[in-house]
Amino acid sequence: MAVTYTSTRNRQETATASQAILKGLADNGGLFVPDSIPALDVDFGTLAQMSYQEVAYEVMSRMLTDFTEEELKHCINSAYDKKFDTEKIAPLVKKAGAWYLELFHGSTIAFKDMALSILPYLLVTSARKNHVENEIVILTATSGDTGKAALAGFADVPGTRIIVFYPKNGVSPIQEKQMVTQKGANTSVVGIIGNFDDAQTGVKNMFNDKQLAKELNEKGFQFSSANSINIGRLVPQMVYYVYAYARLVAEGEVKAGDPINVVVPTGNFGNILAAYYAKEMGLPIRKFICASNENKVLYDFFSTGVYDRNRPFILTSSPSMDILISSNLERLIYRIAGDDAERNAALMKSLTAEGRYEIDDNMRQKLSEFYGGYADEAETAAAIKRVYESDAYVMDTHTAVASSVYDKYVKETGDGTPTVIASTASPYKFTRSVMEALRGDCGDASDFELVDALNSLSGVPVPQAVEEIRTAPVLHDTVCDKADMEKIVRGILL
Ligand SMILES: *Cc1c(COP(=O)(O)O)cnc(C)c1O
């Protein structure tokens, strides 16, 4: 059965999976959603025998129905290979009364690798299927993490180029080092004199520049985006929930068909939405526990039915969750509105105009599977310390937010359902915050000194991603004024 993708803001706009991946965003700001989610008609006993790549094929082939078996297997096998430091790709470990699903074994040691290592292959395949002959140029503005994960994903993928802009004085030293040492003949990294918003605006302007698009097309290029609302990022994220459940069945921890809960440290709402889609496919998930940091706009939404971004933006130790507009929530709103694009579009219009919207009781009732919680900075640090002391297991700050919220949930409800916590980054990615949680103030210790301290304290080997940037040569040293971004892109491509 073919799955068609429709816009959350206009039922008339439809696309095949490959067209939706190529296009990224639907017209008028809508997001592509599957009009139906096919059942995963493979029993869990069979899935329990499969490798990550095999499970990925079962899940993704049901969602990306215009890809052939050969195309999809090529994408999966090119993505989930030696770039990951474990054959399991996403290992599940039992610690402190829950199952931690480690999604950080890819090349940039954070969960975005799960999707960004396959998106380049999905994009190139989609281009070929739709007779696009141009090379795909990924243009990205980054505040740190996404840029590196996208660079690592697209580096040396035939048929693609990637250009990343970052605020020269607005990312951490380790983040900058990770980007400017990026290998790959098709990669460019440019620091701009300006902030993240300037970089973002410059990129958006280039996307909307018809003249530039025309000139690029003449030279055989076209822009595309690796943005987190692309369904080419969402669908690969459904896989690891199914895989985790299959592992639990394989190890006799749950009986096939028994429910589990999932806890997801949430920012843009992509990861948790993938779990929701996995449930629609047949995965028995009882509760979706949505964990926020002090930017608790989602917690407030689940508690009151009001989404309100009019509040101060708080910088926390879990920066990848410092978000006030969770873009992927729109896909859930559309669902609970009964796939009503007009109703959804009206709510999103209100979000743009007033920064808030309110859902009605009927829609709220459909959110009963969700539980919203949040952890403040002290609770996050306490969770890192607690799990280290009880189980000698060191979590990163984002995972710690989830762990803390899960603790509160169990105390409040007494729910003993087996629970999977999405572990979204290696502690080595946020070493300073993690070491401060474990040891208190770290004074003037350099980031690499803290890496060594964390290594001796946890016994966990320093990941290759961190090791290699200690000595890696700088390969990108272009810095430009924010006004000159287009000039730089022309210089690179034309
Ligand atoms: C991006 C990110 C998140 C948030 O995921 P969403 O899909 O945006 O909700 C959580 N933790 C880490 C480490 C991330 O990089």
PDB file of C-alpha atoms in Angstrom, residues 263-476:
ATOM      1  CA  VAL A 263      10.918   9.001  27.920  1.00  0.00           C
ATOM      2  CA  VAL A 264      12.335  11.511  25.442  1.00  0.00           C
ATOM      3  CA  PRO A 265      14.375  14.650  26.199  1.00  0.00           C
ATOM      4  CA  THR A 266      12.620  17.021  23.864  1.00  0.00           C
ATOM      5  CA  GLY A 267      13.391  20.199  21.940  1.00  0.00           C
ATOM      6  CA  ASN A 268      11.949  20.375  18.449  1.00  0.00           C
ATOM      7  CA  PHE A 269       9.611  17.409  19.152  1.00  0.00           C
ATOM      8  CA  GLY A 270      11.067  15.275  16.348  1.00  0.00           C
ATOM      9  CA  ASN A 271      12.389  12.378  18.387  1.00  0.00           C
ATOM     10  CA  ILE A 272       9.241  11.877  20.463  1.00  0.00           C
ATOM     11  CA  LEU A 273       7.010  12.259  17.405  1.00  0.00           C
ATOM     12  CA  ALA A 274       8.914   9.396  15.765  1.00  0.00           C
ATOM     13  CA  ALA A 275       7.985   7.256  18.790  1.00  0.00           C
ATOM     14  CA  TYR A 276       4.342   8.285  18.344  1.00  0.00           C
ATOM     15  CA  TYR A 277       4.452   7.240  14.681  1.00  0.00           C
ATOM     16  CA  ALA A 278       6.082   3.954  15.743  1.00  0.00           C
ATOM     17  CA  LYS A 279       3.069   3.352  17.986  1.00  0.00           C
ATOM     18  CA  GLU A 280       0.727   4.057  15.076  1.00  0.00           C
ATOM     19  CA  MET A 281       2.674   1.379  13.215  1.00  0.00           C
ATOM     20  CA  GLY A 282       1.944  -1.087  16.014  1.00  0.00           C
ATOM     21  CA  LEU A 283       4.603  -0.681  18.691  1.00  0.00           C
ATOM     22  CA  PRO A 284       2.894  -1.107  22.085  1.00  0.00           C
ATOM     23  CA  ILE A 285       3.841   2.154  23.803  1.00  0.00           C
ATOM     24  CA  ARG A 286       1.668   3.107  26.775  1.00  0.00           C
ATOM     25  CA  LYS A 287       3.008   6.537  27.754  1.00  0.00           C
ATOM     26  CA  PHE A 288       5.082   9.118  25.924  1.00  0.00           C
ATOM     27  CA  ILE A 289       6.910  11.009  28.638  1.00  0.00           C
ATOM     28  CA  CYS A 290       8.007  14.325  27.175  1.00  0.00           C
ATOM     29  CA  ALA A 291      10.902  15.797  29.174  1.00  0.00           C
ATOM     30  CA  SER A 292      11.794  19.493  28.960  1.00  0.00           C
ATOM     31  CA  ASN A 293      14.446  21.647  30.599  1.00  0.00           C
ATOM     32  CA  GLU A 294      13.669  25.095  32.054  1.00  0.00           C
ATOM     33  CA  ASN A 295      12.333  26.150  28.645  1.00  0.00           C
ATOM     34  CA  LYS A 296       9.214  24.218  29.606  1.00  0.00           C
ATOM     35  CA  VAL A 297       6.818  25.390  26.921  1.00  0.00           C
ATOM     36  CA  LEU A 298       5.833  21.765  26.182  1.00  0.00           C
ATOM     37  CA  TYR A 299       5.255  20.905  29.836  1.00  0.00           C
ATOM     38  CA  ASP A 300       2.908  23.884  30.077  1.00  0.00           C
ATOM     39  CA  PHE A 301       1.194  22.822  26.862  1.00  0.00           C
ATOM     40  CA  PHE A 302       0.510  19.290  28.096  1.00  0.00           C
ATOM     41  CA  SER A 303      -0.669  20.626  31.463  1.00  0.00           C
ATOM     42  CA  THR A 304      -2.979  23.381  30.206  1.00  0.00           C
ATOM     43  CA  GLY A 305      -3.686  22.944  26.482  1.00  0.00           C
ATOM     44  CA  VAL A 306      -2.137  26.363  25.855  1.00  0.00           C
ATOM     45  CA  TYR A 307       1.042  26.671  23.784  1.00  0.00           C
ATOM     46  CA  ASP A 308       2.663  29.998  24.625  1.00  0.00           C
ATOM     47  CA  ARG A 309       6.127  31.017  23.462  1.00  0.00           C
ATOM     48  CA  ASN A 310       5.885  34.477  25.056  1.00  0.00           C
ATOM     49  CA  ARG A 311       8.442  33.936  27.766  1.00  0.00           C
ATOM     50  CA  PRO A 312      12.150  34.506  28.348  1.00  0.00           C
ATOM     51  CA  PHE A 313      14.528  32.209  26.491  1.00  0.00           C
ATOM     52  CA  ILE A 314      16.700  30.466  29.090  1.00  0.00           C
ATOM     53  CA  LEU A 315      20.227  29.216  28.357  1.00  0.00           C
ATOM     54  CA  THR A 316      20.642  25.847  30.089  1.00  0.00           C
ATOM     55  CA  SER A 317      23.219  23.076  30.324  1.00  0.00           C
ATOM     56  CA  SER A 318      21.126  21.102  27.788  1.00  0.00           C
ATOM     57  CA  PRO A 319      21.383  23.595  24.891  1.00  0.00           C
ATOM     58  CA  SER A 320      19.937  21.299  22.213  1.00  0.00           C
ATOM     59  CA  MET A 321      16.618  21.554  24.081  1.00  0.00           C
ATOM     60  CA  ASP A 322      16.698  25.342  24.470  1.00  0.00           C
ATOM     61  CA  ILE A 323      13.815  25.863  22.077  1.00  0.00           C
ATOM     62  CA  LEU A 324      10.578  27.829  22.348  1.00  0.00           C
ATOM     63  CA  ILE A 325       9.020  26.776  19.051  1.00  0.00           C
ATOM     64  CA  SER A 326       8.907  22.997  18.762  1.00  0.00           C
ATOM     65  CA  SER A 327       8.324  22.763  15.013  1.00  0.00           C
ATOM     66  CA  ASN A 328       7.396  19.093  14.862  1.00  0.00           C
ATOM     67  CA  LEU A 329       4.583  19.527  17.405  1.00  0.00           C
ATOM     68  CA  GLU A 330       2.557  20.787  14.441  1.00  0.00           C
ATOM     69  CA  ARG A 331       2.376  17.219  13.161  1.00  0.00           C
ATOM     70  CA  LEU A 332       0.780  16.058  16.409  1.00  0.00           C
ATOM     71  CA  ILE A 333      -1.615  19.015  16.465  1.00  0.00           C
ATOM     72  CA  TYR A 334      -2.727  18.082  12.962  1.00  0.00           C
ATOM     73  CA  ARG A 335      -3.390  14.490  14.097  1.00  0.00           C
ATOM     74  CA  ILE A 336      -5.364  15.403  17.213  1.00  0.00           C
ATOM     75  CA  ALA A 337      -7.372  17.909  15.155  1.00  0.00           C
ATOM     76  CA  GLY A 338      -8.587  14.849  13.204  1.00  0.00           C
ATOM     77  CA  ASP A 339      -6.250  15.499  10.225  1.00  0.00           C
ATOM     78  CA  ASP A 340      -7.978  18.853   9.818  1.00  0.00           C
ATOM     79  CA  ALA A 341      -5.543  21.063   7.886  1.00  0.00           C
ATOM     80  CA  GLU A 342      -7.665  24.191   8.157  1.00  0.00           C
ATOM     81  CA  ARG A 343      -7.981  23.934  11.907  1.00  0.00           C
ATOM     82  CA  ASN A 344      -4.236  23.298  12.211  1.00  0.00           C
ATOM     83  CA  ALA A 345      -3.385  26.198   9.890  1.00  0.00           C
ATOM     84  CA  ALA A 346      -5.522  28.533  12.027  1.00  0.00           C
ATOM     85  CA  LEU A 347      -3.686  27.501  15.201  1.00  0.00           C
ATOM     86  CA  MET A 348      -0.276  27.956  13.538  1.00  0.00           C
ATOM     87  CA  LYS A 349      -1.342  31.355  12.266  1.00  0.00           C
ATOM     88  CA  SER A 350      -2.140  32.324  15.821  1.00  0.00           C
ATOM     89  CA  LEU A 351       1.291  31.054  16.907  1.00  0.00           C
ATOM     90  CA  THR A 352       2.977  33.284  14.316  1.00  0.00           C
ATOM     91  CA  ALA A 353       0.835  36.330  15.034  1.00  0.00           C
ATOM     92  CA  GLU A 354       0.463  36.156  18.807  1.00  0.00           C
ATOM     93  CA  GLY A 355       3.029  33.592  19.875  1.00  0.00           C
ATOM     94  CA  ARG A 356       0.323  31.363  21.358  1.00  0.00           C
ATOM     95  CA  TYR A 357      -2.638  29.101  20.642  1.00  0.00           C
ATOM     96  CA  GLU A 358      -5.058  27.027  22.671  1.00  0.00           C
ATOM     97  CA  ILE A 359      -6.504  23.623  21.775  1.00  0.00           C
ATOM     98  CA  ASP A 360     -10.062  22.574  22.684  1.00  0.00           C
ATOM     99  CA  ASP A 361     -11.110  19.812  25.119  1.00  0.00           C
ATOM    100  CA  ASN A 362     -11.763  17.352  22.360  1.00  0.00           C
ATOM    101  CA  MET A 363      -8.166  17.700  21.154  1.00  0.00           C
ATOM    102  CA  ARG A 364      -6.818  17.609  24.700  1.00  0.00           C
ATOM    103  CA  GLN A 365      -8.477  14.259  25.321  1.00  0.00           C
ATOM    104  CA  LYS A 366      -6.448  12.796  22.489  1.00  0.00           C
ATOM    105  CA  LEU A 367      -3.254  13.699  24.347  1.00  0.00           C
ATOM    106  CA  SER A 368      -3.925  11.305  27.228  1.00  0.00           C
ATOM    107  CA  GLU A 369      -0.980   9.100  26.199  1.00  0.00           C
ATOM    108  CA  PHE A 370       1.395  12.024  26.731  1.00  0.00           C
ATOM    109  CA  TYR A 371       2.857  13.077  30.048  1.00  0.00           C
ATOM    110  CA  GLY A 372       4.809  16.343  30.170  1.00  0.00           C
ATOM    111  CA  GLY A 373       7.484  16.956  32.774  1.00  0.00           C
ATOM    112  CA  TYR A 374      10.520  19.162  33.233  1.00  0.00           C
ATOM    113  CA  ALA A 375      13.733  19.320  35.216  1.00  0.00           C
ATOM    114  CA  ASP A 376      15.497  22.504  36.316  1.00  0.00           C
ATOM    115  CA  GLU A 377      19.277  22.915  36.299  1.00  0.00           C
ATOM    116  CA  ALA A 378      19.792  21.634  39.853  1.00  0.00           C
ATOM    117  CA  GLU A 379      17.586  18.576  39.242  1.00  0.00           C
ATOM    118  CA  THR A 380      19.471  17.813  36.019  1.00  0.00           C
ATOM    119  CA  ALA A 381      22.840  17.911  37.784  1.00  0.00           C
ATOM    120  CA  ALA A 382      21.436  15.832  40.665  1.00  0.00           C
ATOM    121  CA  ALA A 383      20.246  13.163  38.216  1.00  0.00           C
ATOM    122  CA  ILE A 384      23.752  12.858  36.704  1.00  0.00           C
ATOM    123  CA  LYS A 385      25.196  12.414  40.178  1.00  0.00           C
ATOM    124  CA  ARG A 386      22.501   9.999  41.383  1.00  0.00           C
ATOM    125  CA  VAL A 387      22.825   7.577  38.465  1.00  0.00           C
ATOM    126  CA  TYR A 388      26.622   7.768  38.604  1.00  0.00           C
ATOM    127  CA  GLU A 389      26.601   6.932  42.311  1.00  0.00           C
ATOM    128  CA  SER A 390      24.041   4.127  42.030  1.00  0.00           C
ATOM    129  CA  ASP A 391      25.188   2.500  38.781  1.00  0.00           C
ATOM    130  CA  ALA A 392      28.571   4.003  37.824  1.00  0.00           C
ATOM    131  CA  TYR A 393      26.859   5.206  34.631  1.00  0.00           C
ATOM    132  CA  VAL A 394      27.527   8.726  33.380  1.00  0.00           C
ATOM    133  CA  MET A 395      24.752  10.468  31.435  1.00  0.00           C
ATOM    134  CA  ASP A 396      24.954  13.667  29.447  1.00  0.00           C
ATOM    135  CA  THR A 397      22.837  16.667  30.471  1.00  0.00           C
ATOM    136  CA  HIS A 398      20.007  16.049  27.968  1.00  0.00           C
ATOM    137  CA  THR A 399      19.600  12.434  29.013  1.00  0.00           C
ATOM    138  CA  ALA A 400      19.731  13.595  32.635  1.00  0.00           C
ATOM    139  CA  VAL A 401      16.716  15.845  32.058  1.00  0.00           C
ATOM    140  CA  ALA A 402      14.824  12.762  30.854  1.00  0.00           C
ATOM    141  CA  SER A 403      16.055  10.649  33.749  1.00  0.00           C
ATOM    142  CA  SER A 404      14.990  13.256  36.288  1.00  0.00           C
ATOM    143  CA  VAL A 405      11.536  13.624  34.736  1.00  0.00           C
ATOM    144  CA  TYR A 406      11.119   9.838  34.689  1.00  0.00           C
ATOM    145  CA  ASP A 407      11.930   9.708  38.406  1.00  0.00           C
ATOM    146  CA  LYS A 408       9.252  12.284  39.147  1.00  0.00           C
ATOM    147  CA  TYR A 409       6.772  10.411  36.946  1.00  0.00           C
ATOM    148  CA  VAL A 410       7.285   7.140  38.809  1.00  0.00           C
ATOM    149  CA  LYS A 411       6.966   8.854  42.198  1.00  0.00           C
ATOM    150  CA  GLU A 412       3.765  10.555  41.091  1.00  0.00           C
ATOM    151  CA  THR A 413       2.058   7.603  39.375  1.00  0.00           C
ATOM    152  CA  GLY A 414       3.652   4.413  40.723  1.00  0.00           C
ATOM    153  CA  ASP A 415       3.637   3.169  37.108  1.00  0.00           C
ATOM    154  CA  GLY A 416       5.939   0.146  36.897  1.00  0.00           C
ATOM    155  CA  THR A 417       5.745  -0.363  33.108  1.00  0.00           C
ATOM    156  CA  PRO A 418       9.196  -1.208  31.654  1.00  0.00           C
ATOM    157  CA  THR A 419      10.618   2.052  30.372  1.00  0.00           C
ATOM    158  CA  VAL A 420      13.026   3.085  27.627  1.00  0.00           C
ATOM    159  CA  ILE A 421      14.804   6.430  28.060  1.00  0.00           C
ATOM    160  CA  ALA A 422      16.207   7.971  24.885  1.00  0.00           C
ATOM    161  CA  SER A 423      19.828   8.792  25.645  1.00  0.00           C
ATOM    162  CA  THR A 424      20.604  11.536  23.160  1.00  0.00           C
ATOM    163  CA  ALA A 425      24.255  12.480  23.629  1.00  0.00           C
ATOM    164  CA  SER A 426      27.521  11.128  24.913  1.00  0.00           C
ATOM    165  CA  PRO A 427      28.623  12.718  28.200  1.00  0.00           C
ATOM    166  CA  TYR A 428      31.818  13.642  26.326  1.00  0.00           C
ATOM    167  CA  LYS A 429      29.848  16.086  24.246  1.00  0.00           C
ATOM    168  CA  PHE A 430      28.930  18.172  27.298  1.00  0.00           C
ATOM    169  CA  THR A 431      31.944  17.344  29.423  1.00  0.00           C
ATOM    170  CA  ARG A 432      32.126  20.544  31.447  1.00  0.00           C
ATOM    171  CA  SER A 433      28.500  20.460  32.642  1.00  0.00           C
ATOM    172  CA  VAL A 434      28.768  16.746  33.371  1.00  0.00           C
ATOM    173  CA  MET A 435      31.987  17.153  35.368  1.00  0.00           C
ATOM    174  CA  GLU A 436      30.509  20.078  37.282  1.00  0.00           C
ATOM    175  CA  ALA A 437      27.523  17.918  38.205  1.00  0.00           C
ATOM    176  CA  LEU A 438      29.851  15.185  39.463  1.00  0.00           C
ATOM    177  CA  ARG A 439      32.647  17.224  41.024  1.00  0.00           C
ATOM    178  CA  GLY A 440      31.406  20.788  41.499  1.00  0.00           C
ATOM    179  CA  ASP A 441      33.085  23.847  39.984  1.00  0.00           C
ATOM    180  CA  CYS A 442      35.839  22.893  37.529  1.00  0.00           C
ATOM    181  CA  GLY A 443      37.645  26.245  37.645  1.00  0.00           C
ATOM    182  CA  ASP A 444      40.048  26.924  34.767  1.00  0.00           C
ATOM    183  CA  ALA A 445      40.464  23.322  33.657  1.00  0.00           C
ATOM    184  CA  SER A 446      40.500  23.198  29.845  1.00  0.00           C
ATOM    185  CA  ASP A 447      37.891  21.190  27.982  1.00  0.00           C
ATOM    186  CA  PHE A 448      40.430  18.515  27.111  1.00  0.00           C
ATOM    187  CA  GLU A 449      41.622  18.251  30.723  1.00  0.00           C
ATOM    188  CA  LEU A 450      38.009  17.628  31.671  1.00  0.00           C
ATOM    189  CA  VAL A 451      37.740  14.987  28.961  1.00  0.00           C
ATOM    190  CA  ASP A 452      40.647  13.144  30.580  1.00  0.00           C
ATOM    191  CA  ALA A 453      39.133  13.567  34.043  1.00  0.00           C
ATOM    192  CA  LEU A 454      35.809  12.160  32.837  1.00  0.00           C
ATOM    193  CA  ASN A 455      37.636   9.260  31.252  1.00  0.00           C
ATOM    194  CA  SER A 456      39.379   8.253  34.475  1.00  0.00           C
ATOM    195  CA  LEU A 457      36.224   8.701  36.510  1.00  0.00           C
ATOM    196  CA  SER A 458      33.844   6.800  34.205  1.00  0.00           C
ATOM    197  CA  GLY A 459      36.163   4.284  32.579  1.00  0.00           C
ATOM    198  CA  VAL A 460      34.306   4.928  29.302  1.00  0.00           C
ATOM    199  CA  PRO A 461      36.805   5.242  26.426  1.00  0.00           C
ATOM    200  CA  VAL A 462      37.104   8.736  24.911  1.00  0.00           C
ATOM    201  CA  PRO A 463      35.109   8.611  21.661  1.00  0.00           C
ATOM    202  CA  GLN A 464      36.955   8.912  18.379  1.00  0.00           C
ATOM    203  CA  ALA A 465      34.983  12.104  17.646  1.00  0.00           C
ATOM    204  CA  VAL A 466      36.649  13.844  20.607  1.00  0.00           C
ATOM    205  CA  GLU A 467      40.052  12.180  20.287  1.00  0.00           C
ATOM    206  CA  GLU A 468      40.538  13.203  16.678  1.00  0.00           C
ATOM    207  CA  ILE A 469      39.903  16.918  17.159  1.00  0.00           C
ATOM    208  CA  ARG A 470      42.701  17.255  19.695  1.00  0.00           C
ATOM    209  CA  THR A 471      45.261  17.131  16.924  1.00  0.00           C
ATOM    210  CA  ALA A 472      43.278  17.453  13.688  1.00  0.00           C
ATOM    211  CA  PRO A 473      44.466  20.206  11.328  1.00  0.00           C
ATOM    212  CA  VAL A 474      42.177  23.163  10.617  1.00  0.00           C
ATOM    213  CA  LEU A 475      40.871  22.758   7.056  1.00  0.00           C
ATOM    214  CA  HIS A 476      38.387  25.633   6.927  1.00  0.00           C
TER     215      HIS A 476
END
